[in-house]
Short mmCIF file of C-alpha atoms in Angstrom, two decimals:
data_model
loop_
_atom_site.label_atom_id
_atom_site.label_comp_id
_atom_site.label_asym_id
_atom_site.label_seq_id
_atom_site.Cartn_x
_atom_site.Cartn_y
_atom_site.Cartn_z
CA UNK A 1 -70.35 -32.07 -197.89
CA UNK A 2 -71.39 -31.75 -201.53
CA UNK A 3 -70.01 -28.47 -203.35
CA UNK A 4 -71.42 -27.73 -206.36
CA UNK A 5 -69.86 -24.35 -207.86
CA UNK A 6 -70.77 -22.21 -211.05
CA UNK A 7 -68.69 -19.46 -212.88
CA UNK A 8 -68.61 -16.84 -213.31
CA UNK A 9 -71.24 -15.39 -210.80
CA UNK A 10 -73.16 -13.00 -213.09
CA UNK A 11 -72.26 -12.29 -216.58
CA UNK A 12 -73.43 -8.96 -218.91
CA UNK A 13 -73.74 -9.51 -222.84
CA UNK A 14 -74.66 -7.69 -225.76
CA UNK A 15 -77.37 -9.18 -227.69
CA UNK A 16 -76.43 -11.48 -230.78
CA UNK A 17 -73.02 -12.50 -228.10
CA UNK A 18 -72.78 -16.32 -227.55
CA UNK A 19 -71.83 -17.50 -223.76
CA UNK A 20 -71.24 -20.04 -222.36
CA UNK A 21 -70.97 -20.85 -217.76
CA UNK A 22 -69.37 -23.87 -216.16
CA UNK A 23 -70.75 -26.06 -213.41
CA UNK A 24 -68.59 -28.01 -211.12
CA UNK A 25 -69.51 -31.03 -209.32
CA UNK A 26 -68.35 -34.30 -206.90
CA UNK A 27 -67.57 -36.80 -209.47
CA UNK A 28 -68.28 -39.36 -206.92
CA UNK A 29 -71.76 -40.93 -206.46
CA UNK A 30 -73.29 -39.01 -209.58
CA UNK A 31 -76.69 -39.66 -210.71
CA UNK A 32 -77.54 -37.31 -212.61
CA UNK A 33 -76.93 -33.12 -213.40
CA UNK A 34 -79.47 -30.68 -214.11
CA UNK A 35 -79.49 -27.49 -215.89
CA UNK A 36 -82.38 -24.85 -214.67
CA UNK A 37 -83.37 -21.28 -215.78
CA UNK A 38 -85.12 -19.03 -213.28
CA UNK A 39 -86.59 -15.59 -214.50
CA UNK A 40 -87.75 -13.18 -211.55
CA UNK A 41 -91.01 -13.71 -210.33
CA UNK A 42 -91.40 -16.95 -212.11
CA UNK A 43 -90.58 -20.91 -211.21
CA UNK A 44 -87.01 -22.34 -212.21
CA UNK A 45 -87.56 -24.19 -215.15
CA UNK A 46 -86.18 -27.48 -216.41
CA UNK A 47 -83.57 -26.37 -218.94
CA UNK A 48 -81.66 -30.28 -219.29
CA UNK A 49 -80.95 -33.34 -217.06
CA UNK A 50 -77.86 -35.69 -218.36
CA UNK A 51 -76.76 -38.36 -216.63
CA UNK A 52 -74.06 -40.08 -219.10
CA UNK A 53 -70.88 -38.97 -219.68
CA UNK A 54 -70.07 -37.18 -222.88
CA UNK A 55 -73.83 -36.47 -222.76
CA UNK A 56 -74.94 -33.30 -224.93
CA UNK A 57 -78.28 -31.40 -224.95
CA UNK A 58 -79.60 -29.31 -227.07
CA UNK A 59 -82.98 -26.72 -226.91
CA UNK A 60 -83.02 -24.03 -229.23
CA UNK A 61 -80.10 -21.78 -228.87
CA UNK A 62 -79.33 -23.40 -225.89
CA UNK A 63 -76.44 -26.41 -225.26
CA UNK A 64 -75.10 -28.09 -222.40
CA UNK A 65 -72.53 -31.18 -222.44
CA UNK A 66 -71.64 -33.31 -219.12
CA UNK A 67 -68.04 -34.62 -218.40
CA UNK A 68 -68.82 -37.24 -214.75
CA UNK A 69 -65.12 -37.77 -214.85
CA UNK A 70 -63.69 -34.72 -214.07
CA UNK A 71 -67.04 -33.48 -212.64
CA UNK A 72 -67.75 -30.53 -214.58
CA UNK A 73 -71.00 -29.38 -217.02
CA UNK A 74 -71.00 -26.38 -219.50
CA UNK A 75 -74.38 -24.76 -220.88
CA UNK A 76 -73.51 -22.44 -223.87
CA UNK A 77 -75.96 -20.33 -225.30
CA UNK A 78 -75.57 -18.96 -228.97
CA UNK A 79 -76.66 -15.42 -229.98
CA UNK A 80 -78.07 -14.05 -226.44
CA UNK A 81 -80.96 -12.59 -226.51
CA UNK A 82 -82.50 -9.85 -224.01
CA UNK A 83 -85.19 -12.93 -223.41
CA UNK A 84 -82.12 -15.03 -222.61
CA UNK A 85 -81.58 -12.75 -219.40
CA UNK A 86 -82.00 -14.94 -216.11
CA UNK A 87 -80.47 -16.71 -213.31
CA UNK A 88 -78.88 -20.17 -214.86
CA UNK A 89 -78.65 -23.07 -211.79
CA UNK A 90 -77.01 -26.15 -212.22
CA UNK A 91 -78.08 -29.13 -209.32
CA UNK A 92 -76.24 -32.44 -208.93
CA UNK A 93 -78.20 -35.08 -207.10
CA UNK A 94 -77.21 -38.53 -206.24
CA UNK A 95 -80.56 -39.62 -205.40
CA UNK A 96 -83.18 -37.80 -204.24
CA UNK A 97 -82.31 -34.09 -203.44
CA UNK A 98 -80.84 -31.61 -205.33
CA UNK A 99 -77.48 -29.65 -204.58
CA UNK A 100 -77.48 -26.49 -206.32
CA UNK A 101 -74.67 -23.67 -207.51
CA UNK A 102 -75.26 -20.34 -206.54
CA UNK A 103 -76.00 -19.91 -210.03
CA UNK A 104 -75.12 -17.74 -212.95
CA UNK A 105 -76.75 -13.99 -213.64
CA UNK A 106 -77.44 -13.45 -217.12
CA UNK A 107 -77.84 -9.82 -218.62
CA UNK A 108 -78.30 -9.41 -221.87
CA UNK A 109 -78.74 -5.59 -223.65
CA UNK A 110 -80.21 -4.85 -226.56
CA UNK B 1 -102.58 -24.63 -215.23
CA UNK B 2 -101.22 -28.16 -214.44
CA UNK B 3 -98.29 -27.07 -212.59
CA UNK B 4 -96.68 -26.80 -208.93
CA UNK B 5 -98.43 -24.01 -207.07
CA UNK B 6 -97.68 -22.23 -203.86
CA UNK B 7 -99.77 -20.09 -201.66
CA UNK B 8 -99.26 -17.03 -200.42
CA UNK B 9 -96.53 -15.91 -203.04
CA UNK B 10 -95.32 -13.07 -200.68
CA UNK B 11 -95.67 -13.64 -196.84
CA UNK B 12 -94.52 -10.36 -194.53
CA UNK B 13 -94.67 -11.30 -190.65
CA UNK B 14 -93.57 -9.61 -187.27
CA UNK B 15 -90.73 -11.82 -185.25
CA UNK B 16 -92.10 -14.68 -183.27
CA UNK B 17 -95.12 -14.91 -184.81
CA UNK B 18 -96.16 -18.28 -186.91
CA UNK B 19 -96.51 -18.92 -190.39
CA UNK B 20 -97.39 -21.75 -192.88
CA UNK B 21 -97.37 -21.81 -196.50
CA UNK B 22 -98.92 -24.45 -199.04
CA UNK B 23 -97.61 -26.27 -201.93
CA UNK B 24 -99.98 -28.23 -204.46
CA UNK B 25 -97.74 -30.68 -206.73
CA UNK B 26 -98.47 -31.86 -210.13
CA UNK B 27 -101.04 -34.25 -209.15
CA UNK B 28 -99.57 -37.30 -210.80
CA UNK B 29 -96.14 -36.59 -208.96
CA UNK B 30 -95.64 -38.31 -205.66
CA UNK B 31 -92.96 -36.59 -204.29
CA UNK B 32 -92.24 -33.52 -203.15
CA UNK B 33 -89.57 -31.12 -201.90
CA UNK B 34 -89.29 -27.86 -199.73
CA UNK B 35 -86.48 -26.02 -200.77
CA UNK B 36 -84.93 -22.31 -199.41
CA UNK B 37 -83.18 -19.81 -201.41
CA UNK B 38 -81.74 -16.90 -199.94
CA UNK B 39 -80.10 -13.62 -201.52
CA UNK B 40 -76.99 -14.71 -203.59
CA UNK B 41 -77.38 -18.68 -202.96
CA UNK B 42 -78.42 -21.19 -204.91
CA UNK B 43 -81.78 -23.27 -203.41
CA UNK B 44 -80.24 -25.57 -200.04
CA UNK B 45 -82.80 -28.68 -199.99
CA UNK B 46 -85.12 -28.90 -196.70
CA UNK B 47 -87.00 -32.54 -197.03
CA UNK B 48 -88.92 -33.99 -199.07
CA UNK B 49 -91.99 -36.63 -199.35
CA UNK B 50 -92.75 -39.72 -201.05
CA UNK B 51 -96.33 -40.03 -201.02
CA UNK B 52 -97.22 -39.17 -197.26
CA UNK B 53 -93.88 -40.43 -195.58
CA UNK B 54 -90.96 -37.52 -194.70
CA UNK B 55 -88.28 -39.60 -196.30
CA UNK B 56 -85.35 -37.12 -195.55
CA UNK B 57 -84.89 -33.53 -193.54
CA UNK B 58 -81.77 -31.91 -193.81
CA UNK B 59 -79.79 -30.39 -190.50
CA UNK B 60 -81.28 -27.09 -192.18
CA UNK B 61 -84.86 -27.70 -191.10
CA UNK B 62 -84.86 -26.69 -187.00
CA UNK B 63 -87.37 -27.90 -184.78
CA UNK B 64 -89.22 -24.73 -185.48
CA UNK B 65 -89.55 -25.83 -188.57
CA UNK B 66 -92.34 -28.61 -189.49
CA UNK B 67 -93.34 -30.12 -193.07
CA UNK B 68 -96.95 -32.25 -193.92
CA UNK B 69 -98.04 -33.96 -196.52
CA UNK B 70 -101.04 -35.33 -194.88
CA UNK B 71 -102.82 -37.33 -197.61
CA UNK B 72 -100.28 -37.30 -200.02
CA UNK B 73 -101.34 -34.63 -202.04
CA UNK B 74 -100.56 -31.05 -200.77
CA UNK B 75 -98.00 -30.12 -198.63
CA UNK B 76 -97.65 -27.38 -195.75
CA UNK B 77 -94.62 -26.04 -194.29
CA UNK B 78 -94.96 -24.19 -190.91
CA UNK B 79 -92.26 -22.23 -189.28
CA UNK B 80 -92.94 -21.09 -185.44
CA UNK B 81 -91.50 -18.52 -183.66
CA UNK B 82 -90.21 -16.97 -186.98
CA UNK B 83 -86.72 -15.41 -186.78
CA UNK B 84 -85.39 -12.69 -189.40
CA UNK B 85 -83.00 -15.40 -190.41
CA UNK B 86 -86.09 -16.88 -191.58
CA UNK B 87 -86.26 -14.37 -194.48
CA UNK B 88 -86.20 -16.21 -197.74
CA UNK B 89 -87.59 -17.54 -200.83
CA UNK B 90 -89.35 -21.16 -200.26
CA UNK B 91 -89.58 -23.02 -203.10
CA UNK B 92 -91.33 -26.45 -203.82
CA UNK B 93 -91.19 -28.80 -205.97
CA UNK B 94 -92.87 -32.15 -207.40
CA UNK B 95 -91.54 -35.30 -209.30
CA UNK B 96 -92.26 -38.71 -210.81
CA UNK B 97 -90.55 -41.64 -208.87
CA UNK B 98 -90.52 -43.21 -212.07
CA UNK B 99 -87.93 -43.48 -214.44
CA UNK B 100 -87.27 -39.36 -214.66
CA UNK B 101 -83.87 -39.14 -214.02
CA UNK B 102 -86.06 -37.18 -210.86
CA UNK B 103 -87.11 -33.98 -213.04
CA UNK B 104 -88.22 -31.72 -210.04
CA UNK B 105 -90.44 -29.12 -211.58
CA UNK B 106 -90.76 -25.95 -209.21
CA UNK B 107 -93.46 -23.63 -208.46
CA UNK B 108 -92.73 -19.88 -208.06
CA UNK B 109 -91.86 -19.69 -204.29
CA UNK B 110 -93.39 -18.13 -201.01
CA UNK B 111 -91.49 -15.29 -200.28
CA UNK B 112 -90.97 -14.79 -196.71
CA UNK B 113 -90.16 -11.67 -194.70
CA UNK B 114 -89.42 -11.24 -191.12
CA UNK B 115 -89.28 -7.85 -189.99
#
């Protein structure tokens, strides 16, 4: 059984605060970890996918780095902004599906 | 708009009745995924096609459940004899088998309720 965990559960910021979650994976069998955003009423979108170790992404404000050996991934996001506030999922897939946290719940107030 | 989209967005049914939602892919993608989310849990995977071939179901997806993907282009999910365990948000998503590192891109879910 594949666990994939995320902390903390939901998070509440004041704008201009930089953040940062953690993702936890099976370091065993990786392929590859992905990073989505989902806003209510709208599709989860693609945020990053890294599959190396030591990998870093960056989009915007927006960072995530990828350590396969111990099996964890942070995204970090400087200077939240109210547009910031979402739900942040990280999947792990060794193939074909993906295994997803439970996700982090961004607020951030003006 | 070029991306994965799902019809109805918001499905409300009585228990035991029958219900079957639709999911068109990007159309150069040729797979595609039925995923469920329910309150406080990330999305559990369901199955998922290459082309017109089921490739995988999990344990999740009871024999109540049934996917399509008839000519490898859209995709219906039907659940019979719905159950209020049922209740969730079904999500779909489309890929490249190419080299994407499998990129799912999602559409923006069926949500079901089963009163």
């Amino acid at each position: 059984i594949l666990n994939v965990e995320q902390s903390p559960q939901s998070l509440h910021v004041q704008e201009g605060d930089s953040t940062n979650f953690t993702c936890s994976f099976p370091s065993s069998n990786f392929y590859a970890l992905h990073w989505y955003r989902w806003e209510t009423a709208k599709s989860p979108e693609a945020l990053f996918v890294m599959t190396l170790n030591g990998d870093e992404k960056k989009k915007g404000r927006i960072s995530a780095t990828l350590n396969t050996k111990e099996g964890y991934s942070y995204l970090y996001i400087k200077g939240s902004q109210p547009e910031d506030s979402a739900t942040y999922l990280c999947a792990f897939t060794s193939g074909s599906r993906l295994t997803f946290g439970e996700g982090t719940q961004l607020t951030v107030n003006p | 708009d070029t991306g994965v989209s799902q019809d109805p967005r918001h499905k409300i049914t009585k228990r035991g009745q029958n219900v079957t939602f639709r999911c068109d892919p990007i159309s150069e993608h040729n797979r595609l995924y039925w995923y469920r989310q329910t309150l406080g849990q990330g999305p559990e995977f369901l199955t998922y096609f290459q082309n017109e071939a089921q490739l995988e179901k999990s344990r999740l997806l009871s024999d109540r459940f049934s996917a399509e993907r008839p000519k490898g282009s859209f995709s219906t999910l039907e659940i019979q004899r719905t159950e209020q365990g049922d209740s969730a948000m079904y999500l779909c998503a489309s890929s490249s088998s190419g080299f994407t590192k499998n990129i799912q891109y999602f559409g923006a879910g069926t949500r079901l309720s089963v009163l």
